[in-house]
PDB file of C-alpha atoms in Angstrom:
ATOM      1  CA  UNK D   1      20.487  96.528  53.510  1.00 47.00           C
ATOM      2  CA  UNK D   2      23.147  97.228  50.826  1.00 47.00           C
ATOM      3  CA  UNK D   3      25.707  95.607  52.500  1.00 46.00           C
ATOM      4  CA  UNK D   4      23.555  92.207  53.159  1.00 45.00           C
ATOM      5  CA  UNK D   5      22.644  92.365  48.902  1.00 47.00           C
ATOM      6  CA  UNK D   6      26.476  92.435  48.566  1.00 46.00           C
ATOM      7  CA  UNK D   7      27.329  89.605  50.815  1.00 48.00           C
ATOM      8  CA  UNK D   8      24.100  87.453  49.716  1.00 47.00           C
ATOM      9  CA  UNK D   9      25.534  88.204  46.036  1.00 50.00           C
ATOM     10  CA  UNK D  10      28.970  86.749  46.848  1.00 49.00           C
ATOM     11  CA  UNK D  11      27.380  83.951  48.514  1.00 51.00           C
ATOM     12  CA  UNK D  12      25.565  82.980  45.758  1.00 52.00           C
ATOM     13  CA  UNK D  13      28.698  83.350  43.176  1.00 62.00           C
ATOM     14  CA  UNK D  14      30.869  81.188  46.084  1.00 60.00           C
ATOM     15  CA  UNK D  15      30.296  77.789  44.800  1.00 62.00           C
ATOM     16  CA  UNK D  16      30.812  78.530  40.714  1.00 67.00           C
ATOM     17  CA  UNK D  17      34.029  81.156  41.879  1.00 66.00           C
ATOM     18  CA  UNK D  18      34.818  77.593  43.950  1.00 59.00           C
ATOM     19  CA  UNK D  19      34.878  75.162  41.381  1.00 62.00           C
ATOM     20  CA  UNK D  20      36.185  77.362  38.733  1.00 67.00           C
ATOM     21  CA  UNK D  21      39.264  78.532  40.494  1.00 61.00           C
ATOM     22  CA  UNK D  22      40.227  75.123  42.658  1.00 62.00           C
ATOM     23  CA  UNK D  23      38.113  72.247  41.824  1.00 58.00           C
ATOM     24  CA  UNK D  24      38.400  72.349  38.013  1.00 65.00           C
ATOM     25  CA  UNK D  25      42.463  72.903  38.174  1.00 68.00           C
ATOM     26  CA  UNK D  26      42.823  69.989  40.360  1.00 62.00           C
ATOM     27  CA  UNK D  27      40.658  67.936  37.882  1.00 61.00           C
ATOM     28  CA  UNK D  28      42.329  68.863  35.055  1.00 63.00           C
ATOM     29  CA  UNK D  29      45.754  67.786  36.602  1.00 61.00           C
ATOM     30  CA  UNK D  30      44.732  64.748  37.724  1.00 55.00           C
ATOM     31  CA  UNK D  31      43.130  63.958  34.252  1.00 59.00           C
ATOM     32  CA  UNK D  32      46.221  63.996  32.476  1.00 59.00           C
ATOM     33  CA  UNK D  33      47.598  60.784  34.136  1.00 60.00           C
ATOM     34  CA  UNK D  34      45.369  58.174  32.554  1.00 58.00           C
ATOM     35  CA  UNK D  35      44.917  54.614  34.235  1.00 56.00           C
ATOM     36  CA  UNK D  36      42.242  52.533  32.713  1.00 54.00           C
ATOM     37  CA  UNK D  37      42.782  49.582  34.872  1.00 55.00           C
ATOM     38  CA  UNK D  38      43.438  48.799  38.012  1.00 56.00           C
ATOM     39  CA  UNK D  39      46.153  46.049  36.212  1.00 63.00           C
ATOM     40  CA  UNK D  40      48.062  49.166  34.605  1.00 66.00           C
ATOM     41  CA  UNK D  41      48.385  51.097  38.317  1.00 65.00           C
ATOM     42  CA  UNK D  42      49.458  47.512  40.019  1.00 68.00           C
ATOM     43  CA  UNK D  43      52.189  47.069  36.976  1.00 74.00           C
ATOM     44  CA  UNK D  44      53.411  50.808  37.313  1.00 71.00           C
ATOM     45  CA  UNK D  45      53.315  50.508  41.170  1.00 72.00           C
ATOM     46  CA  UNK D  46      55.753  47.349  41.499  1.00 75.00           C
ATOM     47  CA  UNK D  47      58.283  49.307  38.806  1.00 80.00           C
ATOM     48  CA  UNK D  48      58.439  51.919  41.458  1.00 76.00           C
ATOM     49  CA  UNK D  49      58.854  49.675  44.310  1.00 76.00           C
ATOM     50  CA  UNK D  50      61.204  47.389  42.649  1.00 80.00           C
ATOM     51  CA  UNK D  51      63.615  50.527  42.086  1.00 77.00           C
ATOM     52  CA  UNK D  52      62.799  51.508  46.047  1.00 74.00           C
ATOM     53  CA  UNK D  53      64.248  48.206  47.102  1.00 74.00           C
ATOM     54  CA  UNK D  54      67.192  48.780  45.001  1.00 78.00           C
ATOM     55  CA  UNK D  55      67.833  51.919  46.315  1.00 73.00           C
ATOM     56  CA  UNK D  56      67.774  50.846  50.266  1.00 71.00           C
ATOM     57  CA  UNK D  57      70.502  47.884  49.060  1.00 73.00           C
ATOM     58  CA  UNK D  58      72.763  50.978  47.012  1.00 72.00           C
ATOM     59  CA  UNK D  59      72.020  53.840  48.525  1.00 70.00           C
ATOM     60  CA  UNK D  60      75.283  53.998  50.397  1.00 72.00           C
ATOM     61  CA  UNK D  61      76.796  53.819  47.141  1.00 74.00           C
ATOM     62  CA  UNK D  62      74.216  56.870  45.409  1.00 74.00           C
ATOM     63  CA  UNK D  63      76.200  60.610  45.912  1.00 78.00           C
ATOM     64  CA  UNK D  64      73.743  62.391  48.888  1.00 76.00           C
ATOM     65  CA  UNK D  65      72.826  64.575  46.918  1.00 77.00           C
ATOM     66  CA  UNK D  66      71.064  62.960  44.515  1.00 78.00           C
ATOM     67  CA  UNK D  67      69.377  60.762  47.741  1.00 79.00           C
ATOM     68  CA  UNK D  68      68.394  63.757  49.237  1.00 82.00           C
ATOM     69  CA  UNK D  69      66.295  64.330  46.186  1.00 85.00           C
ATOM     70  CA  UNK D  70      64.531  60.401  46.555  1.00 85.00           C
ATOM     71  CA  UNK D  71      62.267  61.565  49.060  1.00 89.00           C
ATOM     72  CA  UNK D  72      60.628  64.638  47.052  1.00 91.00           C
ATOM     73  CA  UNK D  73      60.534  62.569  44.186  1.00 88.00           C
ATOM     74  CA  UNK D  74      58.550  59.772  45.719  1.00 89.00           C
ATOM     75  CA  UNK D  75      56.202  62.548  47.817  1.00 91.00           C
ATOM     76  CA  UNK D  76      55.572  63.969  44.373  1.00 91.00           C
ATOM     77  CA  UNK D  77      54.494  60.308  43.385  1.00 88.00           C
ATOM     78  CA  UNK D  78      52.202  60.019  45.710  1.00 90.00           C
ATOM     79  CA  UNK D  79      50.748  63.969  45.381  1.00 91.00           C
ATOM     80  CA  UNK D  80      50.208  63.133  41.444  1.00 87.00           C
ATOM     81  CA  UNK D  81      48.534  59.706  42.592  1.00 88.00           C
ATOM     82  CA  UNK D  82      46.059  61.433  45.315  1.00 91.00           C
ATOM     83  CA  UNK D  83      45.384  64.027  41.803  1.00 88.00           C
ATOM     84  CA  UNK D  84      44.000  61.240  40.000  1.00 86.00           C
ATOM     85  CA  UNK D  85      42.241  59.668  42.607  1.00 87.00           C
ATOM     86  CA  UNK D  86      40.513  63.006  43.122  1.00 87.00           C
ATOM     87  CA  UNK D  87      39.931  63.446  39.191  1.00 84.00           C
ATOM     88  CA  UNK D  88      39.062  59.325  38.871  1.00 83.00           C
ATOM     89  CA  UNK D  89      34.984  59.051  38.378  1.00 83.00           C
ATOM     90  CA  UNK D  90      34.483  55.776  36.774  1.00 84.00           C
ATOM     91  CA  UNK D  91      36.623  53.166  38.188  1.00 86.00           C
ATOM     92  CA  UNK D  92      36.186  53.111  41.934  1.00 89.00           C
ATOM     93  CA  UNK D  93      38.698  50.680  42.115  1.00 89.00           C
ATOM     94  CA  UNK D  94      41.664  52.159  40.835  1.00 86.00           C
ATOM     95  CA  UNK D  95      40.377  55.727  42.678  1.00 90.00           C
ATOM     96  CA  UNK D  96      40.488  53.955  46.402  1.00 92.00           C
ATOM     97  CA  UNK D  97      44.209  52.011  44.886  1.00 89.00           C
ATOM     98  CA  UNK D  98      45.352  55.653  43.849  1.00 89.00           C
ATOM     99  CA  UNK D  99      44.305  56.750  47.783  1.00 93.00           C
ATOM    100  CA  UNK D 100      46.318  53.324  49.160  1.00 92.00           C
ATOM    101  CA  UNK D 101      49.509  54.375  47.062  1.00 90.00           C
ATOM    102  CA  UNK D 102      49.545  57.884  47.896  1.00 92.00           C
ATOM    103  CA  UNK D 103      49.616  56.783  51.847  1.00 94.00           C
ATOM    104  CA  UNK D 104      52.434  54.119  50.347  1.00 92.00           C
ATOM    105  CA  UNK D 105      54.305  56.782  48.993  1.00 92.00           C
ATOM    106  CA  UNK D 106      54.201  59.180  51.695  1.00 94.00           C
ATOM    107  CA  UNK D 107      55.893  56.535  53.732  1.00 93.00           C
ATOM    108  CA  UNK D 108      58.416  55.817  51.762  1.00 90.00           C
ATOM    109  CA  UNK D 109      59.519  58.891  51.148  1.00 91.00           C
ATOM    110  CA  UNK D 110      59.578  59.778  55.159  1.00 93.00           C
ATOM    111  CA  UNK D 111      61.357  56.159  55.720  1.00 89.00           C
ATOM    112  CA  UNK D 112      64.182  57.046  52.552  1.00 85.00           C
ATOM    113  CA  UNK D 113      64.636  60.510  54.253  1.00 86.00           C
ATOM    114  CA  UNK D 114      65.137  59.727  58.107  1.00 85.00           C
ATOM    115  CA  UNK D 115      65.380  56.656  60.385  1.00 84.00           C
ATOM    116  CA  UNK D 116      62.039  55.553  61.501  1.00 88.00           C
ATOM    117  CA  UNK D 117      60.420  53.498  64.147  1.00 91.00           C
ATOM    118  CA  UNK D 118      58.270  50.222  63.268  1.00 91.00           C
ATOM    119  CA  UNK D 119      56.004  51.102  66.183  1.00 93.00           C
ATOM    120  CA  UNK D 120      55.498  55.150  64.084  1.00 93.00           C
ATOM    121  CA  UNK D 121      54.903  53.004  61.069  1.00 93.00           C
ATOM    122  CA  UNK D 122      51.981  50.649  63.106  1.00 94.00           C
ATOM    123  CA  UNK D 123      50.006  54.040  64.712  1.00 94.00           C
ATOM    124  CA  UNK D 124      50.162  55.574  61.080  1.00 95.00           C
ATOM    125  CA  UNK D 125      49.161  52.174  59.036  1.00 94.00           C
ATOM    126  CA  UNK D 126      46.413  50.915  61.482  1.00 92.00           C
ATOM    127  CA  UNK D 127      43.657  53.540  60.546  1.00 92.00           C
ATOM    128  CA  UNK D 128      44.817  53.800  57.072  1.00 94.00           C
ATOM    129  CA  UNK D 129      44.407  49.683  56.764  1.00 93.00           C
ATOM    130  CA  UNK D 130      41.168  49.422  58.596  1.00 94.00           C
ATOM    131  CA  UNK D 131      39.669  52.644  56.828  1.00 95.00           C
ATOM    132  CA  UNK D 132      40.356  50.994  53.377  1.00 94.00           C
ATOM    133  CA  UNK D 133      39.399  47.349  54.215  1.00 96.00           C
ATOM    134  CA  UNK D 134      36.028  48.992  54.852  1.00 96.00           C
ATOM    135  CA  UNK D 135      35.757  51.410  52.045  1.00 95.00           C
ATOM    136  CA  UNK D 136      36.777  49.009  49.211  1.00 95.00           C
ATOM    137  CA  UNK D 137      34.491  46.508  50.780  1.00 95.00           C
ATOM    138  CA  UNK D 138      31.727  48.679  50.908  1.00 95.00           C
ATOM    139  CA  UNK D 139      32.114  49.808  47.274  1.00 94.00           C
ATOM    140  CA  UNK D 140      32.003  46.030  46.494  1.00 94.00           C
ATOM    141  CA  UNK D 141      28.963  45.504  48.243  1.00 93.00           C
ATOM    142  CA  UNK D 142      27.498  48.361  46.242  1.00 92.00           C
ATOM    143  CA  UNK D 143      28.982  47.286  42.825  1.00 89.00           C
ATOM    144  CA  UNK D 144      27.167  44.237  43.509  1.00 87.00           C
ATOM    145  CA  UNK D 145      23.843  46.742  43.828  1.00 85.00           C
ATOM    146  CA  UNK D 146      24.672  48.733  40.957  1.00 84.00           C
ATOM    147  CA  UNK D 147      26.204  47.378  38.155  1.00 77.00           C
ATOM    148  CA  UNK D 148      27.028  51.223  36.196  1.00 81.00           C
ATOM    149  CA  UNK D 149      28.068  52.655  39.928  1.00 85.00           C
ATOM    150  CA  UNK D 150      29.976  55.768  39.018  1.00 84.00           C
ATOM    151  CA  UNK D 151      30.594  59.446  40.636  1.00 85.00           C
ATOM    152  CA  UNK D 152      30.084  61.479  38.047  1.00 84.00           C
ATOM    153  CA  UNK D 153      26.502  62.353  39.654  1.00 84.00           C
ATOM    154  CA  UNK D 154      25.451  62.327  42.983  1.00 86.00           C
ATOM    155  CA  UNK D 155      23.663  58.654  43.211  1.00 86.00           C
ATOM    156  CA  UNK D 156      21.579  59.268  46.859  1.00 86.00           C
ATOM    157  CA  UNK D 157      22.539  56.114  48.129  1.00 89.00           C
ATOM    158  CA  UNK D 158      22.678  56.883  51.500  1.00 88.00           C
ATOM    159  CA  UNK D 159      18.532  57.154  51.651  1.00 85.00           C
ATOM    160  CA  UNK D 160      18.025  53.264  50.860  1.00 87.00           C
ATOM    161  CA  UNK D 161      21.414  52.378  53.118  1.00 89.00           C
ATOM    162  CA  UNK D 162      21.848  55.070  56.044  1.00 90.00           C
ATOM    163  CA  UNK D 163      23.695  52.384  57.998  1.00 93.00           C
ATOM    164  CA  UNK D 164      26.193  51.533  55.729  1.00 94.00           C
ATOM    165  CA  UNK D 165      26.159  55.182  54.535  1.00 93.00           C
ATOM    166  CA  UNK D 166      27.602  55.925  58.004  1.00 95.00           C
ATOM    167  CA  UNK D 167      30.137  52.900  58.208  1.00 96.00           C
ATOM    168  CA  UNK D 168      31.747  54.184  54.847  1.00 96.00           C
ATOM    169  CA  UNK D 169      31.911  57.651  55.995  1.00 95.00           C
ATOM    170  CA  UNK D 170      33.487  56.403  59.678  1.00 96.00           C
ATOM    171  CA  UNK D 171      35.868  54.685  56.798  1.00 95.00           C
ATOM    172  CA  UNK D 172      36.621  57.929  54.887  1.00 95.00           C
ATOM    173  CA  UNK D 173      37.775  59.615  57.702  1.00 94.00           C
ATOM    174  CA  UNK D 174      39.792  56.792  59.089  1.00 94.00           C
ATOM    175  CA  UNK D 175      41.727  57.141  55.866  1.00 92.00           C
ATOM    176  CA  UNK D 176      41.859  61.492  56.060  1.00 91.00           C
ATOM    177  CA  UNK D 177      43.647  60.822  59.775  1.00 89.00           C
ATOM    178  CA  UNK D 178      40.685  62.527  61.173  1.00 88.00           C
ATOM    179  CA  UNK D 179      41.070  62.250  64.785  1.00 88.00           C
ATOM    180  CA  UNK D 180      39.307  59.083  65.505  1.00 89.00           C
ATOM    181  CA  UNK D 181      42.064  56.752  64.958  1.00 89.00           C
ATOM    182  CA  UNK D 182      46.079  56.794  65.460  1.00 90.00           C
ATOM    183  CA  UNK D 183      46.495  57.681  61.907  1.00 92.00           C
ATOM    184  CA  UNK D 184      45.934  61.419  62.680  1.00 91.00           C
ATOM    185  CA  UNK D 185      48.946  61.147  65.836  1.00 92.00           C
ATOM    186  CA  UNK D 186      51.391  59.103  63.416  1.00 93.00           C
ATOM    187  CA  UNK D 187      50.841  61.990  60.450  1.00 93.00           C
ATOM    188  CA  UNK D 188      52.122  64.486  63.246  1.00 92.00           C
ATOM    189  CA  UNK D 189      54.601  61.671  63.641  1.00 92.00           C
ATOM    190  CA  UNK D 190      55.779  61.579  60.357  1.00 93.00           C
ATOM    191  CA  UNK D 191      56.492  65.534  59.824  1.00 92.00           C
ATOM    192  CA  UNK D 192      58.571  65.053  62.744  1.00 91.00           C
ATOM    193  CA  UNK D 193      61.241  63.588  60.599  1.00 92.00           C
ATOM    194  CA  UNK D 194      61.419  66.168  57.773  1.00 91.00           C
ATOM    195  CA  UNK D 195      64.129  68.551  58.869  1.00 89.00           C
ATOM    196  CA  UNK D 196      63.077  72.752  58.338  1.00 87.00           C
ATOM    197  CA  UNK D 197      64.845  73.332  55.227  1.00 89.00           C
ATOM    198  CA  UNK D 198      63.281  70.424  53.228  1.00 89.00           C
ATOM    199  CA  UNK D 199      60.104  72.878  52.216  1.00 91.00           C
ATOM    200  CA  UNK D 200      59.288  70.791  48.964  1.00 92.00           C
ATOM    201  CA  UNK D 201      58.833  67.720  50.494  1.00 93.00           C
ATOM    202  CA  UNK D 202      56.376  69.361  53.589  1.00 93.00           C
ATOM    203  CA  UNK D 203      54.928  71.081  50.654  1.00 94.00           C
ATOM    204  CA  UNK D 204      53.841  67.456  48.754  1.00 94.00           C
ATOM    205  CA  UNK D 205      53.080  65.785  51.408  1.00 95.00           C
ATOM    206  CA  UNK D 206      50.916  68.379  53.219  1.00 94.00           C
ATOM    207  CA  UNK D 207      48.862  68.584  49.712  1.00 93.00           C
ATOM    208  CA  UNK D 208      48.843  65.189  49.466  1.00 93.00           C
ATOM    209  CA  UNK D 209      47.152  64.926  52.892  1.00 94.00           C
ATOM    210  CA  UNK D 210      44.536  67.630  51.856  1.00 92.00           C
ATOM    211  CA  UNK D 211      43.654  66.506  49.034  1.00 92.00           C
ATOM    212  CA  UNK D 212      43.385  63.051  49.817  1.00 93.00           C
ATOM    213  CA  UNK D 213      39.965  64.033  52.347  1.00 92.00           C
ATOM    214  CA  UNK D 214      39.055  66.159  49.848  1.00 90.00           C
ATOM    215  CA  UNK D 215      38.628  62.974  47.384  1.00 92.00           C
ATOM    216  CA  UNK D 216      37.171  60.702  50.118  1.00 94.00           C
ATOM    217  CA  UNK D 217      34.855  63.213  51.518  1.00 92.00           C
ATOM    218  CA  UNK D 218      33.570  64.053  47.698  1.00 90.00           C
ATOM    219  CA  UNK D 219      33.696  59.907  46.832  1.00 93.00           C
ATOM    220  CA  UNK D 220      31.260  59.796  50.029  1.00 94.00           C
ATOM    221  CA  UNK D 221      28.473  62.655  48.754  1.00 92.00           C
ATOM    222  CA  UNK D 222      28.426  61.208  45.356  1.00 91.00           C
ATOM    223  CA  UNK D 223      27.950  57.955  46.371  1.00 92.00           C
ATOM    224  CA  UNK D 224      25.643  58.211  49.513  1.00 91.00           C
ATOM    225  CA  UNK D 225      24.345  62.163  49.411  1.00 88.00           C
ATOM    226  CA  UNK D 226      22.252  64.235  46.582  1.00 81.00           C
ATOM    227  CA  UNK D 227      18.888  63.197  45.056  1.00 77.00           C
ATOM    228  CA  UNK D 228      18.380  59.471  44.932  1.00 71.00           C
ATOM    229  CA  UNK D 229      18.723  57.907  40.795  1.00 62.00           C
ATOM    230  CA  UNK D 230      15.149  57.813  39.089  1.00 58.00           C
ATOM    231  CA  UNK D 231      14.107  58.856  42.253  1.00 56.00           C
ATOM    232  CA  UNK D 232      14.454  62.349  42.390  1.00 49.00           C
ATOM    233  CA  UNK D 233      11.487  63.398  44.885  1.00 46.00           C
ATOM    234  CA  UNK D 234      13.830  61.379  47.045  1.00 46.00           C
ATOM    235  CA  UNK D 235      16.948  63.282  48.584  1.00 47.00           C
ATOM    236  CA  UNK D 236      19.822  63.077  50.871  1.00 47.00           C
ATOM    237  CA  UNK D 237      20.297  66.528  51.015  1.00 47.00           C
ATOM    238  CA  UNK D 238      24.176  66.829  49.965  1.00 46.00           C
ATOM    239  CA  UNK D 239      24.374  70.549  52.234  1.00 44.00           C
ATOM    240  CA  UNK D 240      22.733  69.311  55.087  1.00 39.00           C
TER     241      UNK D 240
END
């Protein structure tokens, strides 16, 4: 009996322990980059790539040490992108564009550090485009709904829409390289091409890849699961 109090008591401390200790941190990083627009990521984005073109005309003529560095740096990009997408409530918009670039970034950084394969390039891209085709169209569809459409509280969506409720989520975890399209076979395709020793770069990139379901999965509660707005005898039960 003493033993089940305990456990029940840690149970019920899990999800407070949970957001206190991982959730909030992670917010709180991703905070501290601040994009008001999606005009301001696009501008800061084609800096970037501008100087990634430049470097795959000069990099024979950049020391190899300082291109072995390129890679982290750009992995690091993309980890600090996936941050704010995970900390972004407002803007929809710019939180699925943060998603997009960290999956841009990740690439580049595996195509500046090895040689790789169009075809690798194709089975990682294809679920990544088709998952955000359909969740940036969905979120317009449901801007066009609700004109104030935000995440900071759960908005019970999915009991009015159940159908597109599903088609977003099938989305989401197109994007996370869950295993239902070839995005999950060309993410094992692209740590193929990061040698052993390069820990820091496994290191971003693996995080980035977490945390990137992590903000899809909690984009799709807020937006489809909880109690339904000004309806609250009305629920999608978030824990079901």
């Amino acid at each position: 009996g003493s033993e089940m109090c305990i456990r029940d008591r840690y149970e019920f401390h899990m999800d407070a322990l949970f957001h206190k200790y991982f959730w909030h941190p992670l917010k709180k990083l991703g905070r501290i980059i601040s994009f008001k627009s999606s005009l301001k990521v696009i501008i800061h984005t084609m800096i970037i790539l501008i100087f990634t073109i430049l470097l795959f005309f000069y990099k024979n003529q950049i020391p190899k040490k300082l291109m072995d560095l390129v890679p982290v740096l750009f992995s690091a990009t993309g980890f600090i992108l996936i941050l704010k997408a995970f900390s972004e409530t407002n803007n929809l918009y710019v939180l699925m564009f943060c998603i997009l670039l960290n999956h841009v970034f990740v690439t580049l950084s595996i195509t500046l550090n090895e040689t790789i394969h169009l075809n690798e390039l194709l089975i990682y891209w294809s679920g990544i485009g088709i998952g955000c085709l359909i969740c940036t169209s969905i979120i317009f569809i449901l801007k066009g709904h609700y004109l104030n459409l935000n995440i900071l509280e759960y908005n019970g969506i999915g009991h009015h829409m159940p159908k597109l409720a599903f088609v977003f989520l099938l989305g989401c975890l197109m994007l996370t390289g869950f295993p239902i399209s070839s995005t999950f076979l060309g993410e094992d395709l692209f740590f193929s091409h990061i040698n052993p020793n390069q820990f820091a770069l496994v290191i971003f990139i693996s995080l980035s890849f977490i945390i990137d379901g992590l903000a899809l999965i909690r984009l799709y509660s807020r937006l489809f699961l909880g109690p339904v707005l000004n309806q609250p005898q009305l629920n999608s039960y978030k824990r079901a």
